[in-house]
Amino acid sequence: MSLAKRCLALAPLIILMVAGCRKDDRSLVNWETYLGDKTSSQYSQLDQINRENVAQLEVAWIYRSGDAREDGRSQIQCNPIIIDSVLYGTSPRLKLLAVHASTGREIWRFDPAGSVDGEDGPSGVNRGVAYWTDGDDARLFFVAGPKLYAIDARTGSPTASFGENGTVDFHDGLDREVSDLFVSATSPGVVYRDLLIIGSRVSEGSDAAPGHIRAYDVRTGERAWIFHTIPHPGEYGYDTWPEDAWLKIGGANSWSGMSLDEKRGWVFIPTGSAAFDFYGGNRPGMNLFANSVLVLDAATGRRIWHYQTVHHDIWDRDLPAPPNLVRVTHNGRTRDAVAQITKSGYVFLLDRETGEPLFPVEERPVPASDLRGEQAWPTQPFPTKPPPFARQVFNPEDVTNLALESHDAVAKRLAEVRSAGQFVPPSEQGTIIFPGFDGGAEWGGAAFDPETGRLYVNSNEMPWILTMVDVSPQAGQLALSAGKYLYTVTCAACHGVDRRGDTQQIFPTLVDIDKRRSRREVLEILERGKGNMPSFGYLSKANRDALIAFLFDLSDDQAGLDEAELDDILQEPDIPYAHTGWHRFFDPEGYPAVKPPWGTLNAINLNTGEIDWTVPLGELPELTERGIPPTGTENYGGPVVTAGGLVFIAASKDEKFRAFDKATGDILWETTLPAGGYATPATYMLDGRQYVVIAAGGGKMGTDSRDAYVAFALPN
């Protein structure tokens, strides 16, 4: 062979070596696991794309799935995995996809609805898939609707030996009857040996199923173990709930994914609040293991340790992302640690072996609740370091100053509600939640750079207003009809008390629904769910009839309900309060009520406990034209940090994809996507070329829905 030919033959290997990779190290070349690896690092050692050349990035390929919803309410939140030249991800309507990672050419797709282009199908979103192989057998696991699927990674067909023809019903195996309740999953599980360990998404109302953690045999689909996040009699933590809570209280689920320490054989699980989110009078106590970093033996489900970040949550302060398993230098020693980001804008940095905080955490007194029957916990934990990466209090001096009219309108409304920082209880007067229900940090996760010990996390700084309403029939104002009562406790949180939907157009208006849909169509949606709306099949026939009577402005008599059925509906509820909906606090122009920044990217030094830099994330052109510096925007989806000195993130409402200098926060490259990239990107190497790929599905914050995955690379 000539010297020239030998050089050409060695070129791919040389490129990989320059990029800091060994050709035989799959984990460095692939993006094999949700969020990069099982420690949830969101980090890549690839450095072919770096500070010096990132400005040259160009589109390498675009894949379009063809199934975005025309009504603008579909999304792609998926962080895809890339294994041996194939990208695996999901589409807006939850189809599982295999795409060639160098060309974007589709290899196969699996449709859980049974038809490629059908309108009907599982509701909700998906953020990723899990992968397992023993060499001859390779399987993908993902959840759509109430079913966990095992799919042959090579063919896209269900694996018949798993469960019932490749599926397991998530309703089964929760040690409680939940067949009529909503149970699904948005984030993938984590694979440990031959086990798939996975959490769930459940309702956040009084109808919630329990959020227990389960492990399944990857070959058979049989449940291997279960950990009760709402403890059963005799289990640790049982005394932090009422004695019958395990029979009727739900939530305390892990919807945001989990991390794995394979050496220790431990799985690290973030959990959410107990249900109902905003009232806990029926569940007095600390409520373990809600709102906890929960560490279990991955082989058996035995508890190792836990750390609760909110006691008796009545603010929906779910832990929103998998914890980062990190190594830090603390007091001159290298320590294995756990960094858990939160919606409130704090990072809890815990010793990985014991769960003890590395920096002091103070239990501080917090206000009591004035809602009937509520017993707010008297103290809450506050980390002293790192400082919060989002503002904590919306004070009068923080009111927007974009325009005098906006300032005055916001200041007037702010004076009418309660605003005094974290842990002010929900109220009928109205309570400011700041940072908002969507963070602070959210499900996109944080990226950890082992070279510097920095944690990169994007944040929202959006005030929301939570208003409670008394729905007890004795209160009088809501018991005008059985249907109105049911609407208030079941539907108003999303569609609004006035039935006009929400300001972000996520939940549609129900005003004049009789002009758009028949009673039969609405009944089918209640029973089966549609789009982002889960099934409300647990409602009795009488309840459904009464609810439809209200939506179609019929009387209780026209609904065909007798007096006994009406009395049954209107009896005193276990939870005497509902809330009026998820309301962002905007000014009259539609911008956040608080002074900018409204979205940020932050570099937090976990070695020192300090924030090294903070920059706005996102820009609104119409405000830039008015001479206003970049404000940042509300954002969804997380960052990826690389050895090339870069932080890649989309997430922002302006539908841009950016690369920041990880040392300074300077923007080194940006481009406009086909739609908002409300997902976490992935990066991988194939045939000597590094790619960065992002799902561009849009559909949040009132932006258009699309169906694209877009991959970028340096010129070939």
XYZ file of C-alpha atoms in Angstrom:
716
model
C 0.000 0.000 0.000
C 1.335 3.448 -0.905
C 2.077 6.021 1.774
C -0.818 8.180 0.526
C -3.287 5.301 0.760
C -2.045 4.363 4.229
C -2.535 7.978 5.388
C -6.073 7.977 3.999
C -6.833 4.688 5.750
C -5.590 6.072 9.060
C -7.362 9.423 8.737
C -10.477 8.544 10.825
C -8.314 7.178 13.639
C -6.060 10.244 13.569
C -9.065 12.549 13.758
C -10.462 10.648 16.730
C -7.116 10.838 18.525
C -6.902 14.573 17.916
C -10.396 14.882 19.336
C -9.196 13.239 22.556
C -10.977 9.913 21.936
C -9.903 6.325 21.557
C -11.571 4.621 18.618
C -12.572 1.652 20.758
C -14.123 3.738 23.537
C -17.787 3.760 22.588
C -18.823 5.925 25.528
C -16.673 8.812 24.302
C -17.833 8.624 20.692
C -21.506 7.810 21.315
C -24.138 9.540 23.433
C -25.357 6.257 24.887
C -27.555 7.375 27.744
C -30.176 10.011 28.444
C -28.298 13.201 29.404
C -24.969 11.761 28.248
C -24.150 9.054 30.764
C -25.629 7.344 33.782
C -24.241 10.017 36.123
C -26.342 12.607 34.225
C -23.239 14.688 33.531
C -24.434 16.254 30.251
C -20.697 16.380 29.418
C -18.672 15.198 26.441
C -14.916 14.757 26.084
C -15.177 15.496 22.374
C -13.290 18.644 21.373
C -13.179 18.648 17.578
C -15.680 21.499 17.812
C -14.060 24.078 20.070
C -13.765 27.770 20.876
C -11.604 28.463 17.851
C -13.836 26.905 15.187
C -17.384 26.797 16.586
C -18.351 29.844 14.517
C -17.941 27.659 11.411
C -20.715 25.234 12.399
C -23.210 24.463 9.673
C -26.283 22.283 9.320
C -25.180 18.722 8.590
C -28.687 17.275 8.269
C -32.320 17.818 9.246
C -34.769 15.018 9.940
C -38.517 15.708 9.938
C -40.931 13.176 11.396
C -44.015 14.670 9.737
C -46.347 14.425 12.714
C -46.386 17.794 14.470
C -49.846 18.844 15.575
C -51.408 21.595 13.489
C -52.947 23.240 16.546
C -49.484 24.149 17.872
C -49.731 21.993 20.974
C -47.167 19.301 20.220
C -43.538 19.341 21.328
C -40.331 17.321 21.131
C -38.597 17.362 24.510
C -36.392 14.380 23.702
C -32.665 14.201 24.413
C -31.840 11.488 21.847
C -29.250 8.768 22.312
C -26.722 7.894 19.609
C -25.229 4.397 19.491
C -23.046 2.967 16.714
C -24.165 5.409 13.984
C -27.889 5.341 14.884
C -29.840 8.113 16.618
C -32.840 6.989 18.654
C -35.453 9.535 19.641
C -39.160 10.258 19.697
C -41.492 12.370 17.581
C -44.151 14.929 18.577
C -46.797 12.195 18.713
C -44.580 9.777 20.621
C -43.410 7.611 17.757
C -40.064 5.927 18.434
C -37.523 6.702 15.695
C -34.231 5.274 14.457
C -32.313 7.691 12.222
C -28.880 7.384 10.636
C -26.729 9.745 12.679
C -24.594 11.032 9.774
C -27.360 11.701 7.234
C -30.683 12.025 9.065
C -32.131 9.215 6.960
C -34.910 7.323 8.748
C -34.181 3.640 9.347
C -37.428 2.664 11.059
C -40.211 4.055 13.230
C -42.483 2.451 15.784
C -45.925 3.944 16.369
C -47.553 2.954 19.688
C -50.889 4.177 18.288
C -50.683 1.606 15.501
C -50.832 4.035 12.565
C -48.170 6.324 11.168
C -50.281 9.431 10.616
C -53.298 8.858 12.838
C -54.671 11.667 14.981
C -55.268 9.418 17.953
C -52.441 8.192 20.090
C -50.920 8.452 23.557
C -51.014 11.885 25.165
C -48.150 13.752 26.751
C -44.456 14.208 25.993
C -41.343 12.034 26.023
C -37.831 13.148 27.003
C -35.784 10.124 26.043
C -35.282 6.382 25.818
C -33.182 3.773 27.607
C -30.950 1.188 25.915
C -29.839 -2.291 26.954
C -27.811 -4.937 25.149
C -26.095 -8.224 25.861
C -24.417 -8.257 22.459
C -26.871 -10.373 20.489
C -29.962 -8.687 21.866
C -30.384 -4.896 21.862
C -33.519 -3.266 23.260
C -34.931 0.220 23.626
C -37.319 1.070 26.446
C -39.701 3.991 26.382
C -43.119 4.913 27.745
C -46.083 6.180 25.734
C -49.397 6.616 27.483
C -49.712 4.045 30.272
C -47.460 1.474 28.606
C -43.782 0.641 28.888
C -42.475 -0.712 25.577
C -39.467 -2.928 24.829
C -38.479 -2.439 21.185
C -35.863 -4.315 19.176
C -33.220 -1.669 18.444
C -32.378 -3.228 15.089
C -35.859 -3.676 13.646
C -38.187 -1.341 15.541
C -40.512 -4.205 16.437
C -41.829 -4.974 19.932
C -39.876 -7.671 21.756
C -42.436 -10.441 22.252
C -40.679 -11.988 25.257
C -41.058 -8.780 27.292
C -44.322 -8.477 29.199
C -47.328 -8.991 26.963
C -46.063 -8.852 23.388
C -43.466 -6.219 24.239
C -45.442 -4.062 26.678
C -46.073 -3.696 30.388
C -49.049 -1.706 31.667
C -47.838 0.942 34.120
C -51.069 0.583 36.083
C -49.978 -2.883 37.177
C -47.631 -3.596 40.058
C -48.188 -0.480 42.204
C -49.553 -2.503 45.139
C -52.800 -0.526 44.981
C -55.736 -0.498 42.586
C -55.120 2.367 40.139
C -56.567 1.018 36.897
C -58.762 4.108 36.404
C -56.036 6.629 37.302
C -53.451 8.372 35.153
C -50.020 6.686 35.200
C -47.325 7.257 32.588
C -43.705 8.442 32.350
C -42.038 11.352 30.589
C -38.389 10.577 31.352
C -36.628 7.281 30.648
C -35.493 4.868 33.294
C -31.904 3.865 33.924
C -30.464 0.418 33.163
C -28.460 -1.420 35.824
C -27.248 -4.843 34.715
C -30.450 -6.618 33.610
C -32.817 -4.245 35.374
C -34.676 -1.188 34.128
C -35.350 1.159 37.054
C -37.989 3.768 36.317
C -40.278 6.339 37.885
C -43.596 7.694 36.664
C -45.733 10.683 35.905
C -49.039 10.802 37.775
C -51.821 13.325 38.282
C -51.144 16.260 40.596
C -54.676 16.393 41.965
C -56.652 14.405 44.483
C -56.957 11.607 41.904
C -53.203 10.915 41.820
C -51.779 7.405 41.806
C -48.802 6.693 44.092
C -45.403 7.411 42.557
C -43.579 4.279 43.674
C -40.248 3.356 42.058
C -40.122 0.061 40.172
C -37.447 -2.135 38.640
C -38.274 -4.469 35.747
C -36.385 -7.445 34.365
C -35.251 -6.212 30.941
C -35.731 -9.674 29.421
C -39.147 -10.648 30.766
C -40.803 -7.420 31.917
C -41.501 -8.897 35.339
C -41.346 -6.516 38.283
C -38.108 -7.217 40.154
C -38.662 -4.853 43.062
C -40.687 -1.838 44.204
C -39.885 0.993 46.608
C -42.914 2.683 48.143
C -42.329 6.442 48.092
C -45.462 6.712 50.231
C -44.470 4.106 52.826
C -46.666 1.153 53.701
C -47.191 0.039 57.325
C -43.937 -1.035 58.950
C -41.728 0.743 56.395
C -39.297 3.563 57.132
C -41.042 6.939 56.917
C -44.555 5.579 57.527
C -44.899 7.828 60.592
C -44.400 10.991 58.486
C -47.906 10.527 56.987
C -51.399 9.834 58.306
C -51.731 6.097 58.903
C -54.026 5.525 55.912
C -52.118 7.752 53.458
C -50.696 4.825 51.494
C -54.241 3.752 50.625
C -55.442 7.031 49.122
C -52.706 9.684 48.764
C -50.750 9.874 45.501
C -47.749 11.609 44.000
C -44.262 11.550 45.551
C -43.218 10.321 42.132
C -39.979 10.556 40.174
C -40.960 12.074 36.821
C -37.655 13.751 35.946
C -35.332 10.756 35.528
C -32.584 9.323 37.707
C -28.819 8.780 37.932
C -26.727 5.690 38.592
C -23.431 5.081 40.396
C -22.515 1.770 38.768
C -19.466 1.202 40.994
C -21.506 1.424 44.177
C -24.575 -0.113 42.549
C -26.725 2.781 43.783
C -29.494 4.620 41.947
C -30.111 8.298 42.795
C -33.753 9.298 42.439
C -35.281 12.798 42.650
C -38.903 12.824 43.747
C -41.761 15.300 43.482
C -44.450 16.567 45.774
C -47.328 14.615 47.206
C -50.739 15.298 45.670
C -52.720 17.516 45.779
C -49.895 19.950 45.004
C -51.150 23.002 46.898
C -53.058 21.651 49.876
C -51.921 19.065 52.392
C -54.519 19.232 55.128
C -55.347 15.601 54.400
C -51.680 14.546 54.663
C -50.149 16.245 57.749
C -46.502 15.466 58.388
C -43.142 15.764 56.603
C -44.330 13.322 53.904
C -41.289 11.159 53.196
C -40.201 10.336 50.509
C -41.724 13.233 48.617
C -39.329 16.020 47.518
C -36.267 13.932 48.283
C -33.000 12.784 46.825
C -33.661 9.097 47.374
C -30.766 6.630 47.098
C -31.558 2.944 46.644
C -29.572 -0.226 46.143
C -30.102 -0.742 42.423
C -30.207 -4.534 42.696
C -32.785 -4.773 45.488
C -34.527 -1.417 45.973
C -33.281 -1.180 49.572
C -32.989 2.388 50.891
C -29.402 3.579 51.382
C -30.085 7.185 52.386
C -32.361 10.088 51.556
C -32.315 13.856 51.833
C -35.560 15.828 51.816
C -35.329 19.286 50.197
C -38.891 20.455 51.050
C -40.959 19.265 53.997
C -44.715 18.816 53.440
C -44.631 20.453 50.022
C -47.599 22.725 49.210
C -45.836 24.685 46.432
C -45.243 22.025 43.743
C -41.483 22.138 44.381
C -40.739 18.822 42.660
C -37.081 18.010 42.156
C -37.039 18.773 38.423
C -34.008 16.918 37.043
C -31.764 13.938 37.782
C -28.997 14.757 40.262
C -25.501 15.161 38.832
C -23.038 12.654 40.308
C -19.860 14.710 40.573
C -16.334 14.779 41.993
C -15.387 18.003 43.722
C -12.497 19.412 45.726
C -13.849 20.331 49.142
C -11.655 21.573 52.000
C -8.609 20.300 50.122
C -10.009 16.789 49.594
C -11.497 15.122 46.534
C -15.035 14.038 47.332
C -17.677 12.041 45.484
C -20.797 14.167 45.690
C -24.352 14.647 44.452
C -25.488 18.004 43.057
C -29.269 18.387 42.999
C -30.714 21.439 41.259
C -34.128 22.752 42.298
C -37.024 24.798 40.972
C -36.372 27.352 43.724
C -32.909 28.110 42.321
C -30.779 26.335 44.909
C -28.203 23.561 44.535
C -28.021 20.960 47.286
C -24.461 19.547 47.272
C -24.424 16.285 49.244
C -21.782 13.710 50.111
C -22.433 10.765 47.816
C -21.727 8.154 50.461
C -23.745 9.586 53.353
C -26.079 12.290 52.043
C -24.618 14.882 54.400
C -24.448 18.414 52.934
C -20.925 19.549 52.000
C -21.908 23.159 52.675
C -24.145 23.983 55.664
C -27.916 23.813 55.168
C -30.003 25.828 57.632
C -33.494 24.893 58.796
C -35.244 28.271 58.945
C -38.714 29.141 60.262
C -41.319 29.782 57.535
C -44.874 31.207 57.691
C -47.896 29.200 58.770
C -50.895 28.649 56.488
C -54.277 30.279 56.965
C -56.160 27.764 54.801
C -58.672 25.697 56.749
C -57.138 22.425 57.922
C -53.657 23.051 56.491
C -50.608 22.382 58.682
C -47.594 23.842 56.881
C -44.289 22.508 58.200
C -42.724 25.139 60.498
C -39.196 25.067 59.006
C -37.607 24.486 55.613
C -33.990 23.788 54.517
C -31.936 26.609 52.942
C -28.458 25.867 51.539
C -25.905 28.510 52.548
C -23.698 27.670 49.538
C -23.776 27.883 46.587
C -25.935 31.024 46.561
C -29.232 30.710 44.675
C -28.958 31.049 40.890
C -32.365 32.768 40.706
C -33.788 35.703 42.644
C -35.805 34.645 45.662
C -38.186 37.536 46.406
C -40.353 39.700 44.150
C -40.250 43.067 45.917
C -41.795 46.377 44.787
C -38.382 47.592 43.607
C -38.237 44.581 41.257
C -41.367 45.607 39.331
C -40.822 45.944 35.576
C -39.717 49.341 34.275
C -40.157 48.668 30.544
C -42.959 51.243 30.462
C -44.673 53.467 33.010
C -48.100 51.950 32.322
C -46.701 48.437 32.774
C -44.924 49.387 35.993
C -48.029 50.906 37.547
C -50.311 48.011 36.591
C -47.881 45.416 37.973
C -47.214 47.379 41.161
C -50.965 47.602 41.799
C -51.445 43.845 41.358
C -48.350 43.006 43.418
C -49.756 45.012 46.325
C -52.881 42.850 46.262
C -51.125 39.493 46.743
C -48.608 37.975 49.138
C -44.940 38.186 48.177
C -42.280 37.513 50.777
C -39.966 34.930 49.239
C -39.872 31.173 49.400
C -42.406 29.111 51.352
C -45.178 31.699 51.714
C -48.174 29.321 51.840
C -50.853 29.246 49.149
C -53.764 31.560 49.929
C -57.145 32.741 48.749
C -55.635 36.236 48.536
C -53.074 35.036 46.011
C -49.413 34.128 46.575
C -46.408 34.972 44.409
C -44.374 31.907 43.438
C -40.920 33.224 42.493
C -38.996 31.792 40.842
C -42.031 30.233 39.233
C -43.591 26.808 39.010
C -41.239 26.066 36.084
C -38.111 27.130 37.942
C -35.411 28.183 38.598
C -34.115 24.940 37.214
C -36.294 22.636 35.163
C -36.273 19.197 33.520
C -33.491 20.040 31.022
C -30.984 19.318 33.783
C -27.542 20.737 34.576
C -24.196 20.021 32.892
C -21.112 19.256 34.993
C -17.592 19.942 33.743
C -15.078 17.631 35.499
C -12.190 19.769 34.232
C -13.238 22.816 36.260
C -15.791 21.581 38.799
C -18.386 23.935 37.345
C -22.081 23.119 37.107
C -23.883 24.856 34.237
C -27.603 25.394 34.719
C -30.165 27.529 32.939
C -32.824 29.248 34.991
C -36.191 30.951 34.683
C -36.951 34.082 36.719
C -40.672 34.299 36.107
C -43.164 35.225 38.833
C -46.434 33.295 38.913
C -49.545 33.914 41.016
C -51.191 31.001 42.833
C -54.736 31.645 44.038
C -56.738 29.140 46.035
C -60.532 28.904 46.092
C -62.743 27.219 48.659
C -64.718 24.515 46.856
C -66.542 23.182 49.868
C -70.306 23.185 49.199
C -70.732 25.031 52.491
C -68.839 27.970 50.977
C -71.803 28.481 48.647
C -70.131 30.313 45.798
C -69.205 27.279 43.719
C -72.062 24.867 44.361
C -74.375 26.546 41.849
C -74.450 23.279 39.978
C -72.805 19.914 40.269
C -71.113 20.472 36.906
C -69.614 23.812 37.901
C -68.289 22.285 41.101
C -66.706 19.394 39.197
C -65.236 21.764 36.620
C -63.621 23.876 39.354
C -61.950 20.937 41.100
C -61.090 18.984 37.937
C -60.523 21.336 35.002
C -60.069 24.938 36.161
C -56.386 24.521 37.028
C -55.582 24.163 33.326
C -58.472 25.764 31.448
C -59.128 28.563 33.949
C -62.069 29.333 36.173
C -63.502 31.409 33.316
C -62.935 28.549 30.812
C -60.726 30.793 28.667
C -57.604 28.621 28.734
C -54.143 29.944 29.629
C -52.083 32.843 28.346
C -49.500 30.539 26.758
C -52.136 28.734 24.662
C -51.081 25.372 26.045
C -54.576 24.713 27.369
C -57.319 25.739 24.935
C -60.365 27.820 25.714
C -63.534 25.893 26.467
C -65.800 28.878 25.871
C -68.367 27.988 23.192
C -67.091 24.418 23.050
C -70.575 23.394 21.939
C -69.890 25.175 18.627
C -66.712 23.164 17.989
C -67.360 19.694 19.371
C -70.304 17.446 20.088
C -71.126 16.156 23.552
C -70.050 12.689 22.419
C -66.631 14.004 21.301
C -66.056 15.757 24.626
C -67.090 12.621 26.485
C -64.545 10.582 24.481
C -61.792 13.088 25.313
C -62.666 12.884 29.016
C -62.561 9.109 28.911
C -59.449 8.648 26.748
C -57.456 11.893 26.892
C -56.081 13.785 23.907
C -52.829 15.623 23.140
C -51.399 16.934 26.424
C -54.596 16.116 28.322
C -54.600 12.826 30.232
C -57.621 10.590 30.588
C -60.215 11.408 33.244
C -61.692 7.942 32.971
C -61.745 7.615 36.753
C -64.723 10.002 36.877
C -68.030 8.214 37.345
C -70.684 8.398 34.639
C -72.708 10.767 36.798
C -69.682 13.044 37.226
C -68.955 13.052 33.502
C -72.582 13.812 32.671
C -72.651 16.695 35.144
C -69.373 18.100 33.839
C -70.539 17.997 30.217
C -73.816 19.645 31.249
C -71.807 22.560 32.650
C -69.527 22.840 29.602
C -72.542 22.866 27.285
C -74.515 25.251 29.526
C -77.169 22.676 30.329
C -79.053 22.512 33.591
C -78.516 19.710 36.077
C -81.961 18.428 35.059
C -80.904 18.269 31.395
C -77.897 16.221 32.429
C -80.293 13.494 33.547
C -78.998 13.350 37.126
C -81.297 12.527 40.017
C -81.174 14.239 43.395
C -79.182 11.446 45.037
C -76.464 11.672 42.380
C -76.277 15.456 42.776
C -76.003 15.147 46.561
C -73.225 12.609 46.141
C -71.256 14.951 43.865
C -71.697 17.939 46.171
C -70.710 16.268 49.427
C -67.860 17.720 51.488
C -64.570 16.887 49.694
C -61.416 15.559 51.361
C -59.583 18.524 49.810
C -61.703 21.653 50.356
C -59.617 23.887 48.059
C -58.795 24.092 44.380
C -56.662 26.644 42.555
C -57.628 28.978 39.738
C -54.957 27.842 37.313
C -51.315 28.175 36.361
C -50.919 31.917 35.926
C -47.683 33.600 34.924
C -47.570 37.181 36.188
C -47.314 39.324 33.051
C -47.469 43.077 32.497
C -50.110 44.572 30.163
C -47.754 44.108 27.173
C -47.419 40.401 27.846
C -43.882 40.517 29.274
C -42.886 39.156 32.706
C -43.892 41.449 35.558
C -40.402 41.526 37.046
C -37.354 43.430 35.820
C -35.041 41.371 33.567
C -33.289 39.033 33.365
C -36.134 36.580 32.757
C -33.860 33.690 31.777
C -30.208 33.071 32.574
C -27.341 30.626 32.081
C -25.183 30.168 35.172
C -21.745 28.701 35.886
C -21.594 27.485 39.488
C -18.237 26.465 40.958
C -18.978 23.436 43.123
C -15.439 23.443 44.542
C -15.789 26.924 46.042
C -19.556 27.197 46.316
C -19.589 30.422 44.314
C -21.262 31.485 41.061
C -18.499 32.226 38.557
C -20.711 33.931 35.971
C -24.321 34.550 34.967
C -25.496 35.725 31.540
C -28.926 36.309 29.978
C -30.244 33.363 27.955
C -32.378 34.488 25.034
C -33.306 37.781 23.434
C -36.549 39.368 22.241
C -35.887 41.330 19.016
C -38.755 43.769 19.518
C -37.244 44.846 22.854
C -33.741 45.070 21.393
C -35.144 47.452 18.784
C -36.405 49.619 21.644
C -32.836 49.891 22.951
C -33.341 47.404 25.791
C -30.355 45.075 26.424
C -30.988 41.316 26.063
C -33.462 40.343 28.751
C -33.189 36.581 28.589
C -36.393 34.633 28.048
C -38.331 31.857 29.660
C -36.544 28.643 28.675
C -37.024 24.857 28.596
C -34.361 22.250 27.867
C -30.856 21.997 29.257
C -27.166 22.529 28.409
C -24.321 20.278 27.292
C -20.702 21.137 28.173
C -17.715 19.818 26.212
C -13.949 19.485 26.461
C -13.826 21.902 23.527
C -14.539 24.729 25.946
C -18.200 25.113 24.993
C -21.669 25.075 26.506
C -24.365 24.268 23.936
C -27.950 25.205 24.736
C -31.148 26.094 22.880
C -34.146 26.325 25.271
C -34.989 30.034 24.800
C -38.243 31.464 23.450
C -36.396 33.205 20.583
C -35.861 29.746 18.980
C -32.060 30.145 18.845
C -29.359 27.529 19.386
C -26.182 28.899 20.963
C -22.656 27.983 21.984
C -21.213 29.832 24.981
C -17.582 30.002 26.101
C -17.672 27.858 29.224
C -14.993 29.989 30.907
C -16.601 33.397 30.398
C -20.223 33.016 29.280
C -19.546 34.853 26.004
C -21.707 33.812 23.040
C -19.405 32.322 20.385
C -22.049 31.079 17.914
C -25.801 31.186 17.440
C -28.295 30.126 14.809
C -32.058 30.135 14.370
C -33.755 26.741 14.501
C -36.831 25.657 12.500
C -38.702 25.866 15.814
C -37.888 26.281 19.472
C -35.340 23.756 20.724
C -37.077 22.927 23.990
C -34.911 19.905 24.720
C -31.362 19.073 25.801
C -28.905 18.592 22.907
C -26.552 15.647 22.374
C -23.095 15.436 20.824
C -21.307 12.471 19.253
C -18.539 11.461 16.824
C -19.190 9.472 13.648
C -16.712 8.726 10.861
C -14.263 11.219 12.316
C -16.772 14.087 12.471
C -18.286 15.561 15.628
C -21.995 16.426 15.536
C -24.269 18.370 17.851
C -27.974 17.565 17.508
C -31.046 19.228 18.976
C -34.762 18.460 18.779
C -36.604 21.477 17.364
C -40.238 20.757 18.161
C -41.437 24.141 19.406
C -44.907 24.249 20.916
C -44.089 25.939 24.234
C -44.592 29.570 25.280
C -46.980 30.129 22.391
C -44.423 29.257 19.691
C -45.233 27.151 16.633
C -44.977 23.362 16.712
C -42.590 21.584 14.343
C -41.160 18.083 13.925
C -37.397 18.424 13.353
C -34.112 17.085 14.635
C -31.265 19.313 13.434
C -27.611 18.202 13.473
C -24.681 20.597 13.154
C -21.040 19.897 12.315
C -17.950 21.661 11.015
C -17.602 21.875 7.222
C -16.776 18.422 5.874
